[in-house]
Amino acid sequence: MKARENWGSRLGFVMAAAGSAVGLGNIWRFPYTAGENGGGAFLIIYLGIIAIFGVSVLLAEIVLGRATQRNPVGAFGQLGGRIWRPAGLLGVITGFVILSFYVVVAGWTLAYLGLSLAGGLDSTDPDLLGAQFVALSGGIWAPLALAALFMALVGATVGGGITRGIERANRVLMPLLFLLLVGLAVYAMTLPGGGAGVAFLLQPDFSKISGATFTAALAQAFFSLSLGMGCMLTYGSYLRPHERLGVATGAIISLDVVAALLAGLAIMPVVFAFGVSPEAGPGLTFITLPAAFAAMPGGAIVGPAFFLLLSVAALTSAISILEPAISWLTDEHGWSRGRTVWVCASICLALGVPSSLSMGAAPGLQIAGMSFFNAMDFAATNVMMPVGALITAVFVGWFWGQGALEELSNTSGVAPIWARGWLLLLRFVAPPALVLILLQSTGLI
Ligand code: PFF
């Protein structure tokens, strides 16, 4: 069998993992979720959840991958026996579900990049832009073709392998992404009236907090850090067995949090400076912002820069969503990478068709009263990822337990006291909190 690939360097791993984490979740989802949940109050809870659950589950996934040098199915099976293999398979399936709706949004992003470059978004009227968005996302062929185009980019990158495909793309695209993000945030904060947007994001209004705020923050945190579906596990499996993990994990978390904050700082000042509602929901990016871009000085540059940023962020994340399935089929079933990529990409795309059509062309495509698109988003983000994270925490904390502790403190450069704290979090804090939040998000309590 061909030797398994490794990252070219630890920095390459950090870039790729940060590329996975920083995506539509940070730039499209975070600002409107914070907007809908009270701004600053949400941010505080979000940061707390990242510090407690994000760090511990991220480290658990990376250690699991690095120790086993296997895909999610193989990793759980190797340490836990056959009975644990479905835990890895759940991750692979979750990836298919996420990617199916992720490519639809990414397709819209490509369209908006093209439109903004061609001057096709030149209106300050949110109603007009809203109609334009509905016409695009509610169409039949255009959104599907765009999703397919995006999927082809994903497939071509992943098909190149770990170092020559994924690592190389991230090494180029991540610096570009942060450059665009910083530039846009700095520009937005200088807009007259933009200070109110900064205040909205940073000043907590605690009256807005409810149980639902915690659920929303947890779902956002796991989605943003790509946790609970074996993605970070798979990326960790391409690390060499004794690679140090403490600094790398800290860097991935910091880059993800900074990216979300910068996205908030790039978007909220614009929203406030142009008097639109921060609670506009998913349409914020595609309706509200273009109206503001059309009205602002330099909008002809800022608009395309923003949609380029969004496309790049989506691409570096989407490639990581596909990789667990690829590594499973190539590791365990001996498939070639090329064939696996195209088979998996086609399945995701096929699953994306009803998601896309449910946005307007076929409104009857519903599951449990939600559009197919929203049902996929809900199933993956509010149920499958938290369940995956719960299983990972229980597996690493209780079943692997002592072995995990040794793995982390002996060969990863993490001080024993931190490693013990980590195990306690995985054993006693993460599982009950995840169960509670799952019960809440599924409406059982
Ligand atoms: N973290 C990505 C984002 O914030 O957009 C989404 C994501 C990537 C989710 C990879 C899950 C995953 F495995």
GROMACS .gro file of C-alpha atoms and ligand atoms in nm:
model
  458
    1MET     CA    1   0.000   0.000   0.000
    2LYS     CA    2   0.118   0.353  -0.071
    3ALA     CA    3   0.259   0.534   0.234
    4ARG     CA    4   0.018   0.780   0.392
    5GLU     CA    5   0.101   1.142   0.322
    6ASN     CA    6   0.214   1.392   0.590
    7TRP     CA    7   0.195   1.769   0.603
    8GLY     CA    8   0.509   1.935   0.470
    9SER     CA    9   0.550   2.127   0.798
   10ARG     CA   10   0.367   2.206   1.121
   11LEU     CA   11   0.294   2.554   0.988
   12GLY     CA   12   0.135   2.391   0.685
   13PHE     CA   13  -0.093   2.196   0.919
   14VAL     CA   14  -0.187   2.509   1.115
   15MET     CA   15  -0.269   2.694   0.794
   16ALA     CA   16  -0.480   2.408   0.664
   17ALA     CA   17  -0.664   2.360   0.995
   18ALA     CA   18  -0.721   2.736   1.026
   19GLY     CA   19  -0.836   2.730   0.663
   20SER     CA   20  -1.088   2.467   0.760
   21ALA     CA   21  -1.206   2.659   1.064
   22VAL     CA   22  -1.227   3.003   0.902
   23GLY     CA   23  -1.508   2.984   0.652
   24LEU     CA   24  -1.861   3.087   0.575
   25GLY     CA   25  -1.920   3.015   0.943
   26ASN     CA   26  -1.707   3.313   1.042
   27ILE     CA   27  -1.795   3.559   0.773
   28TRP     CA   28  -2.152   3.475   0.672
   29ARG     CA   29  -2.293   3.296   0.977
   30PHE     CA   30  -2.118   3.457   1.277
   31PRO     CA   31  -2.217   3.822   1.215
   32TYR     CA   32  -2.586   3.747   1.159
   33THR     CA   33  -2.602   3.495   1.446
   34ALA     CA   34  -2.443   3.752   1.678
   35GLY     CA   35  -2.685   4.010   1.536
   36GLU     CA   36  -2.987   3.791   1.607
   37ASN     CA   37  -2.867   3.704   1.957
   38GLY     CA   38  -2.785   4.040   2.107
   39GLY     CA   39  -2.435   4.122   1.979
   40GLY     CA   40  -2.189   4.162   2.267
   41ALA     CA   41  -2.373   3.931   2.508
   42PHE     CA   42  -2.358   3.655   2.251
   43LEU     CA   43  -1.991   3.721   2.193
   44ILE     CA   44  -1.904   3.669   2.561
   45ILE     CA   45  -2.089   3.339   2.579
   46TYR     CA   46  -1.937   3.233   2.248
   47LEU     CA   47  -1.583   3.302   2.370
   48GLY     CA   48  -1.651   3.112   2.694
   49ILE     CA   49  -1.778   2.811   2.502
   50ILE     CA   50  -1.477   2.816   2.271
   51ALA     CA   51  -1.238   2.832   2.569
   52ILE     CA   52  -1.400   2.538   2.747
   53PHE     CA   53  -1.541   2.309   2.478
   54GLY     CA   54  -1.369   2.432   2.166
   55VAL     CA   55  -1.015   2.387   2.294
   56SER     CA   56  -1.078   2.052   2.461
   57VAL     CA   57  -1.267   1.887   2.175
   58LEU     CA   58  -1.031   2.027   1.910
   59LEU     CA   59  -0.733   1.887   2.095
   60ALA     CA   60  -0.913   1.554   2.142
   61GLU     CA   61  -0.973   1.524   1.769
   62ILE     CA   62  -0.619   1.619   1.672
   63VAL     CA   63  -0.461   1.381   1.924
   64LEU     CA   64  -0.686   1.099   1.810
   65GLY     CA   65  -0.584   1.150   1.450
   66ARG     CA   66  -0.216   1.197   1.521
   67ALA     CA   67  -0.192   0.890   1.744
   68THR     CA   68  -0.369   0.655   1.505
   69GLN     CA   69  -0.256   0.802   1.172
   70ARG     CA   70  -0.596   0.698   1.042
   71ASN     CA   71  -0.922   0.837   0.905
   72PRO     CA   72  -1.217   0.881   1.151
   73VAL     CA   73  -1.361   0.531   1.097
   74GLY     CA   74  -1.019   0.366   1.128
   75ALA     CA   75  -0.914   0.583   1.423
   76PHE     CA   76  -1.216   0.498   1.640
   77GLY     CA   77  -1.190   0.132   1.534
   78GLN     CA   78  -0.819   0.105   1.605
   79LEU     CA   79  -0.847   0.227   1.963
   80GLY     CA   80  -1.198   0.116   2.052
   81GLY     CA   81  -1.264  -0.194   1.842
   82ARG     CA   82  -1.523  -0.254   1.572
   83ILE     CA   83  -1.808  -0.132   1.784
   84TRP     CA   84  -1.672   0.224   1.771
   85ARG     CA   85  -1.632   0.239   1.393
   86PRO     CA   86  -1.986   0.382   1.339
   87ALA     CA   87  -1.877   0.685   1.546
   88GLY     CA   88  -1.629   0.767   1.271
   89LEU     CA   89  -1.881   0.690   1.002
   90LEU     CA   90  -2.124   0.938   1.156
   91GLY     CA   91  -1.856   1.203   1.101
   92VAL     CA   92  -1.815   1.108   0.738
   93ILE     CA   93  -2.191   1.126   0.682
   94THR     CA   94  -2.214   1.460   0.865
   95GLY     CA   95  -1.953   1.592   0.622
   96PHE     CA   96  -2.172   1.496   0.326
   97VAL     CA   97  -2.470   1.673   0.482
   98ILE     CA   98  -2.273   1.990   0.557
   99LEU     CA   99  -2.104   2.008   0.222
  100SER     CA  100  -2.436   1.963   0.041
  101PHE     CA  101  -2.571   2.297   0.165
  102TYR     CA  102  -2.231   2.463   0.201
  103VAL     CA  103  -2.170   2.443  -0.174
  104VAL     CA  104  -2.507   2.606  -0.240
  105VAL     CA  105  -2.411   2.912  -0.034
  106ALA     CA  106  -2.062   2.904  -0.185
  107GLY     CA  107  -2.222   2.905  -0.530
  108TRP     CA  108  -2.416   3.223  -0.444
  109THR     CA  109  -2.087   3.370  -0.326
  110LEU     CA  110  -1.923   3.305  -0.663
  111ALA     CA  111  -2.222   3.466  -0.834
  112TYR     CA  112  -2.192   3.773  -0.612
  113LEU     CA  113  -1.821   3.795  -0.679
  114GLY     CA  114  -1.893   3.802  -1.050
  115LEU     CA  115  -2.185   4.043  -1.012
  116SER     CA  116  -1.991   4.285  -0.797
  117LEU     CA  117  -1.698   4.285  -1.039
  118ALA     CA  118  -1.932   4.350  -1.330
  119GLY     CA  119  -2.112   4.631  -1.146
  120GLY     CA  120  -2.430   4.425  -1.133
  121LEU     CA  121  -2.509   4.507  -0.770
  122ASP     CA  122  -2.519   4.879  -0.812
  123SER     CA  123  -2.828   4.960  -0.609
  124THR     CA  124  -2.874   5.107  -0.265
  125ASP     CA  125  -3.230   4.978  -0.240
  126PRO     CA  126  -3.245   4.668  -0.014
  127ASP     CA  127  -3.583   4.572  -0.165
  128LEU     CA  128  -3.436   4.560  -0.512
  129LEU     CA  129  -3.131   4.369  -0.393
  130GLY     CA  130  -3.355   4.136  -0.198
  131ALA     CA  131  -3.551   4.060  -0.513
  132GLN     CA  132  -3.225   4.003  -0.698
  133PHE     CA  133  -3.107   3.758  -0.431
  134VAL     CA  134  -3.438   3.572  -0.434
  135ALA     CA  135  -3.424   3.553  -0.814
  136LEU     CA  136  -3.076   3.400  -0.800
  137SER     CA  137  -3.112   3.165  -0.504
  138GLY     CA  138  -3.466   3.069  -0.602
  139GLY     CA  139  -3.372   2.980  -0.959
  140ILE     CA  140  -3.325   2.628  -1.092
  141TRP     CA  141  -3.018   2.601  -1.312
  142ALA     CA  142  -2.803   2.900  -1.224
  143PRO     CA  143  -2.755   2.813  -0.854
  144LEU     CA  144  -2.696   2.447  -0.939
  145ALA     CA  145  -2.437   2.533  -1.203
  146LEU     CA  146  -2.261   2.764  -0.957
  147ALA     CA  147  -2.261   2.499  -0.687
  148ALA     CA  148  -2.117   2.251  -0.939
  149LEU     CA  149  -1.848   2.499  -1.039
  150PHE     CA  150  -1.753   2.548  -0.678
  151MET     CA  151  -1.752   2.173  -0.618
  152ALA     CA  152  -1.519   2.131  -0.914
  153LEU     CA  153  -1.274   2.374  -0.750
  154VAL     CA  154  -1.298   2.177  -0.427
  155GLY     CA  155  -1.246   1.846  -0.608
  156ALA     CA  156  -0.948   1.974  -0.803
  157THR     CA  157  -0.779   2.094  -0.483
  158VAL     CA  158  -0.848   1.784  -0.276
  159GLY     CA  159  -0.751   1.564  -0.571
  160GLY     CA  160  -0.401   1.714  -0.554
  161GLY     CA  161  -0.339   1.536  -0.223
  162ILE     CA  162  -0.230   1.665   0.118
  163THR     CA  163   0.084   1.866   0.053
  164ARG     CA  164   0.047   1.949  -0.314
  165GLY     CA  165  -0.328   2.010  -0.303
  166ILE     CA  166  -0.465   2.108   0.037
  167GLU     CA  167  -0.153   2.248   0.205
  168ARG     CA  168  -0.042   2.446  -0.097
  169ALA     CA  169  -0.385   2.604  -0.150
  170ASN     CA  170  -0.406   2.709   0.213
  171ARG     CA  171  -0.055   2.854   0.217
  172VAL     CA  172  -0.155   3.090  -0.061
  173LEU     CA  173  -0.517   3.155   0.029
  174MET     CA  174  -0.499   3.203   0.407
  175PRO     CA  175  -0.263   3.505   0.400
  176LEU     CA  176  -0.483   3.653   0.126
  177LEU     CA  177  -0.791   3.592   0.338
  178PHE     CA  178  -0.649   3.767   0.644
  179LEU     CA  179  -0.519   4.055   0.436
  180LEU     CA  180  -0.866   4.114   0.291
  181LEU     CA  181  -1.031   4.075   0.629
  182VAL     CA  182  -0.805   4.324   0.806
  183GLY     CA  183  -0.834   4.571   0.521
  184LEU     CA  184  -1.212   4.553   0.520
  185ALA     CA  185  -1.240   4.580   0.899
  186VAL     CA  186  -1.013   4.884   0.912
  187TYR     CA  187  -1.203   5.051   0.634
  188ALA     CA  188  -1.544   4.975   0.789
  189MET     CA  189  -1.446   5.118   1.126
  190THR     CA  190  -1.356   5.451   0.969
  191LEU     CA  191  -1.703   5.494   0.818
  192PRO     CA  192  -1.900   5.779   0.977
  193GLY     CA  193  -2.158   5.622   1.209
  194GLY     CA  194  -1.976   5.290   1.209
  195GLY     CA  195  -1.888   5.320   1.580
  196ALA     CA  196  -2.240   5.207   1.670
  197GLY     CA  197  -2.168   4.879   1.494
  198VAL     CA  198  -1.850   4.826   1.692
  199ALA     CA  199  -2.042   4.903   2.011
  200PHE     CA  200  -2.318   4.659   1.914
  201LEU     CA  201  -2.063   4.382   1.876
  202LEU     CA  202  -1.856   4.458   2.182
  203GLN     CA  203  -2.101   4.598   2.440
  204PRO     CA  204  -2.304   4.322   2.601
  205ASP     CA  205  -2.680   4.358   2.647
  206PHE     CA  206  -2.746   4.083   2.901
  207SER     CA  207  -3.124   4.118   2.875
  208LYS     CA  208  -3.097   3.937   2.542
  209ILE     CA  209  -2.957   3.616   2.693
  210SER     CA  210  -3.174   3.305   2.716
  211GLY     CA  211  -3.123   2.929   2.693
  212ALA     CA  212  -3.140   2.964   2.318
  213THR     CA  213  -2.839   3.197   2.324
  214PHE     CA  214  -2.626   2.916   2.465
  215THR     CA  215  -2.751   2.670   2.207
  216ALA     CA  216  -2.684   2.915   1.927
  217ALA     CA  217  -2.336   2.990   2.060
  218LEU     CA  218  -2.247   2.624   2.098
  219ALA     CA  219  -2.370   2.533   1.752
  220GLN     CA  220  -2.179   2.830   1.610
  221ALA     CA  221  -1.862   2.734   1.799
  222PHE     CA  222  -1.858   2.374   1.677
  223PHE     CA  223  -1.944   2.472   1.323
  224SER     CA  224  -1.681   2.741   1.320
  225LEU     CA  225  -1.406   2.517   1.458
  226SER     CA  226  -1.506   2.230   1.224
  227LEU     CA  227  -1.563   2.000   1.523
  228GLY     CA  228  -1.767   1.689   1.576
  229MET     CA  229  -1.735   1.535   1.233
  230GLY     CA  230  -1.382   1.401   1.217
  231CYS     CA  231  -1.246   1.683   1.005
  232MET     CA  232  -0.980   1.798   1.252
  233LEU     CA  233  -0.917   1.433   1.337
  234THR     CA  234  -0.837   1.365   0.973
  235TYR     CA  235  -0.616   1.673   0.939
  236GLY     CA  236  -0.443   1.566   1.264
  237SER     CA  237  -0.380   1.221   1.115
  238TYR     CA  238  -0.149   1.375   0.855
  239LEU     CA  239   0.078   1.509   1.132
  240ARG     CA  240   0.389   1.306   1.205
  241PRO     CA  241   0.341   1.093   1.519
  242HIS     CA  242   0.546   1.309   1.755
  243GLU     CA  243   0.451   1.652   1.631
  244ARG     CA  244   0.392   1.899   1.917
  245LEU     CA  245   0.033   2.010   1.952
  246GLY     CA  246  -0.010   2.278   2.219
  247VAL     CA  247   0.098   2.583   2.022
  248ALA     CA  248  -0.062   2.457   1.702
  249THR     CA  249  -0.400   2.411   1.871
  250GLY     CA  250  -0.378   2.756   2.032
  251ALA     CA  251  -0.293   2.908   1.696
  252ILE     CA  252  -0.587   2.744   1.519
  253ILE     CA  253  -0.833   2.861   1.786
  254SER     CA  254  -0.691   3.214   1.790
  255LEU     CA  255  -0.700   3.249   1.414
  256ASP     CA  256  -1.062   3.132   1.407
  257VAL     CA  257  -1.173   3.369   1.683
  258VAL     CA  258  -0.982   3.662   1.535
  259ALA     CA  259  -1.136   3.594   1.194
  260ALA     CA  260  -1.488   3.595   1.338
  261LEU     CA  261  -1.420   3.917   1.530
  262LEU     CA  262  -1.269   4.084   1.225
  263ALA     CA  263  -1.567   3.975   1.016
  264GLY     CA  264  -1.798   4.125   1.276
  265LEU     CA  265  -1.591   4.444   1.276
  266ALA     CA  266  -1.597   4.456   0.897
  267ILE     CA  267  -1.972   4.404   0.875
  268MET     CA  268  -2.145   4.561   1.177
  269PRO     CA  269  -2.010   4.916   1.122
  270VAL     CA  270  -2.135   4.901   0.763
  271VAL     CA  271  -2.473   4.777   0.881
  272PHE     CA  272  -2.507   5.060   1.133
  273ALA     CA  273  -2.353   5.332   0.917
  274PHE     CA  274  -2.617   5.262   0.655
  275GLY     CA  275  -2.905   5.223   0.898
  276VAL     CA  276  -2.997   4.864   0.819
  277SER     CA  277  -3.097   4.597   1.070
  278PRO     CA  278  -2.824   4.380   1.221
  279GLU     CA  279  -3.088   4.112   1.264
  280ALA     CA  280  -3.136   4.063   0.891
  281GLY     CA  281  -3.047   3.694   0.923
  282PRO     CA  282  -2.884   3.488   0.647
  283GLY     CA  283  -2.964   3.758   0.391
  284LEU     CA  284  -2.736   4.004   0.570
  285THR     CA  285  -2.441   3.917   0.349
  286PHE     CA  286  -2.619   3.903   0.018
  287ILE     CA  287  -2.882   4.177   0.053
  288THR     CA  288  -2.791   4.422   0.322
  289LEU     CA  289  -2.420   4.453   0.256
  290PRO     CA  290  -2.441   4.508  -0.121
  291ALA     CA  291  -2.680   4.799  -0.056
  292ALA     CA  292  -2.423   4.951   0.174
  293PHE     CA  293  -2.137   4.882  -0.069
  294ALA     CA  294  -2.326   5.067  -0.342
  295ALA     CA  295  -2.367   5.368  -0.115
  296MET     CA  296  -2.017   5.389   0.027
  297PRO     CA  297  -1.714   5.560  -0.119
  298GLY     CA  298  -1.486   5.298  -0.272
  299GLY     CA  299  -1.770   5.045  -0.278
  300ALA     CA  300  -1.666   4.931  -0.625
  301ILE     CA  301  -1.350   4.791  -0.467
  302VAL     CA  302  -1.485   4.694  -0.126
  303GLY     CA  303  -1.771   4.489  -0.272
  304PRO     CA  304  -1.560   4.257  -0.489
  305ALA     CA  305  -1.296   4.235  -0.213
  306PHE     CA  306  -1.563   4.118   0.028
  307PHE     CA  307  -1.705   3.852  -0.203
  308LEU     CA  308  -1.355   3.734  -0.294
  309LEU     CA  309  -1.287   3.697   0.078
  310LEU     CA  310  -1.605   3.496   0.121
  311SER     CA  311  -1.524   3.269  -0.176
  312VAL     CA  312  -1.171   3.201  -0.051
  313ALA     CA  313  -1.296   3.129   0.300
  314ALA     CA  314  -1.558   2.891   0.163
  315LEU     CA  315  -1.306   2.705  -0.053
  316THR     CA  316  -1.048   2.637   0.219
  317SER     CA  317  -1.326   2.505   0.444
  318ALA     CA  318  -1.508   2.300   0.184
  319ILE     CA  319  -1.194   2.105   0.095
  320SER     CA  320  -1.161   2.004   0.459
  321ILE     CA  321  -1.523   1.889   0.477
  322LEU     CA  322  -1.460   1.644   0.193
  323GLU     CA  323  -1.131   1.506   0.326
  324PRO     CA  324  -1.263   1.270   0.601
  325ALA     CA  325  -1.463   1.073   0.343
  326ILE     CA  326  -1.167   1.067   0.105
  327SER     CA  327  -0.927   0.944   0.372
  328TRP     CA  328  -1.176   0.678   0.484
  329LEU     CA  329  -1.222   0.531   0.136
  330THR     CA  330  -0.855   0.551   0.044
  331ASP     CA  331  -0.725   0.418   0.382
  332GLU     CA  332  -0.977   0.146   0.447
  333HIS     CA  333  -1.096   0.043   0.104
  334GLY     CA  334  -0.790   0.110  -0.108
  335TRP     CA  335  -0.969   0.342  -0.352
  336SER     CA  336  -0.752   0.583  -0.548
  337ARG     CA  337  -0.769   0.946  -0.438
  338GLY     CA  338  -0.881   1.069  -0.778
  339ARG     CA  339  -1.172   0.829  -0.806
  340THR     CA  340  -1.278   0.887  -0.446
  341VAL     CA  341  -1.281   1.262  -0.487
  342TRP     CA  342  -1.511   1.258  -0.785
  343VAL     CA  343  -1.747   0.999  -0.639
  344CYS     CA  344  -1.780   1.185  -0.307
  345ALA     CA  345  -1.807   1.527  -0.470
  346SER     CA  346  -2.086   1.399  -0.695
  347ILE     CA  347  -2.279   1.252  -0.402
  348CYS     CA  348  -2.256   1.582  -0.210
  349LEU     CA  349  -2.362   1.777  -0.512
  350ALA     CA  350  -2.659   1.547  -0.570
  351LEU     CA  351  -2.762   1.598  -0.208
  352GLY     CA  352  -2.724   1.972  -0.261
  353VAL     CA  353  -2.982   1.974  -0.542
  354PRO     CA  354  -3.291   1.956  -0.316
  355SER     CA  355  -3.129   2.210  -0.081
  356SER     CA  356  -3.084   2.454  -0.363
  357LEU     CA  357  -3.428   2.394  -0.513
  358SER     CA  358  -3.595   2.438  -0.175
  359MET     CA  359  -3.478   2.801  -0.172
  360GLY     CA  360  -3.758   2.904  -0.406
  361ALA     CA  361  -3.790   2.687  -0.716
  362ALA     CA  362  -3.957   2.405  -0.521
  363PRO     CA  363  -4.075   2.548  -0.188
  364GLY     CA  364  -4.259   2.222  -0.115
  365LEU     CA  365  -3.928   2.047  -0.053
  366GLN     CA  366  -3.957   2.051   0.323
  367ILE     CA  367  -3.865   1.833   0.617
  368ALA     CA  368  -4.044   1.880   0.949
  369GLY     CA  369  -4.176   2.220   0.845
  370MET     CA  370  -3.832   2.350   0.744
  371SER     CA  371  -3.708   2.403   0.393
  372PHE     CA  372  -3.479   2.119   0.286
  373PHE     CA  373  -3.187   2.364   0.301
  374ASN     CA  374  -3.266   2.469   0.658
  375ALA     CA  375  -3.333   2.108   0.760
  376MET     CA  376  -2.985   2.005   0.641
  377ASP     CA  377  -2.827   2.301   0.819
  378PHE     CA  378  -3.021   2.224   1.137
  379ALA     CA  379  -2.954   1.849   1.128
  380ALA     CA  380  -2.581   1.897   1.077
  381THR     CA  381  -2.513   2.196   1.297
  382ASN     CA  382  -2.757   2.150   1.581
  383VAL     CA  383  -2.772   1.772   1.602
  384MET     CA  384  -2.504   1.573   1.417
  385MET     CA  385  -2.201   1.786   1.506
  386PRO     CA  386  -2.287   1.816   1.878
  387VAL     CA  387  -2.358   1.440   1.886
  388GLY     CA  388  -2.024   1.376   1.714
  389ALA     CA  389  -1.848   1.603   1.962
  390LEU     CA  390  -2.020   1.426   2.252
  391ILE     CA  391  -1.910   1.085   2.125
  392THR     CA  392  -1.554   1.213   2.073
  393ALA     CA  393  -1.539   1.360   2.424
  394VAL     CA  394  -1.672   1.041   2.584
  395PHE     CA  395  -1.446   0.819   2.375
  396VAL     CA  396  -1.127   1.013   2.435
  397GLY     CA  397  -1.213   1.103   2.797
  398TRP     CA  398  -1.341   0.767   2.922
  399PHE     CA  399  -1.245   0.488   2.685
  400TRP     CA  400  -0.904   0.601   2.571
  401GLY     CA  401  -0.861   0.799   2.897
  402GLN     CA  402  -0.521   0.719   3.039
  403GLY     CA  403  -0.376   0.647   2.696
  404ALA     CA  404  -0.494   0.985   2.572
  405LEU     CA  405  -0.339   1.154   2.872
  406GLU     CA  406  -0.005   0.986   2.807
  407GLU     CA  407  -0.024   1.062   2.438
  408LEU     CA  408  -0.080   1.427   2.514
  409SER     CA  409   0.167   1.476   2.795
  410ASN     CA  410   0.449   1.250   2.670
  411THR     CA  411   0.478   1.331   2.306
  412SER     CA  412   0.287   1.650   2.239
  413GLY     CA  413   0.473   1.909   2.442
  414VAL     CA  414   0.170   1.983   2.663
  415ALA     CA  415   0.253   2.020   3.036
  416PRO     CA  416   0.105   1.734   3.246
  417ILE     CA  417  -0.110   1.970   3.452
  418TRP     CA  418  -0.278   2.108   3.139
  419ALA     CA  419  -0.320   1.757   3.004
  420ARG     CA  420  -0.494   1.649   3.325
  421GLY     CA  421  -0.721   1.953   3.315
  422TRP     CA  422  -0.805   1.869   2.957
  423LEU     CA  423  -0.903   1.514   3.049
  424LEU     CA  424  -1.125   1.640   3.332
  425LEU     CA  425  -1.302   1.874   3.092
  426LEU     CA  426  -1.357   1.593   2.843
  427ARG     CA  427  -1.483   1.359   3.113
  428PHE     CA  428  -1.698   1.572   3.337
  429VAL     CA  429  -1.778   1.904   3.176
  430ALA     CA  430  -1.821   1.852   2.803
  431PRO     CA  431  -2.057   1.549   2.806
  432PRO     CA  432  -2.330   1.679   3.039
  433ALA     CA  433  -2.318   2.025   2.883
  434LEU     CA  434  -2.344   1.879   2.535
  435VAL     CA  435  -2.637   1.657   2.635
  436LEU     CA  436  -2.819   1.955   2.787
  437ILE     CA  437  -2.764   2.170   2.486
  438LEU     CA  438  -2.867   1.891   2.250
  439LEU     CA  439  -3.190   1.841   2.441
  440GLN     CA  440  -3.253   2.213   2.421
  441SER     CA  441  -3.175   2.252   2.055
  442THR     CA  442  -3.396   1.959   1.957
  443GLY     CA  443  -3.680   2.101   2.165
  444LEU     CA  444  -3.691   1.804   2.405
  445ILE     CA  445  -3.655   2.041   2.700
  446PFF     N1  446  -1.562   2.572   0.996
  446PFF     C1  447  -1.625   2.600   0.871
  446PFF     C2  448  -1.683   2.740   0.873
  446PFF     O1  449  -1.679   2.806   0.975
  446PFF     O2  450  -1.736   2.782   0.772
  446PFF     C3  451  -1.730   2.500   0.837
  446PFF     C4  452  -1.687   2.359   0.853
  446PFF     C5  453  -1.569   2.314   0.798
  446PFF     C6  454  -1.765   2.273   0.925
  446PFF     C7  455  -1.527   2.185   0.817
  446PFF     C8  456  -1.725   2.143   0.944
  446PFF     C9  457  -1.607   2.101   0.890
  446PFF     F1  458  -1.567   1.979   0.908
   0.00000   0.00000   0.00000
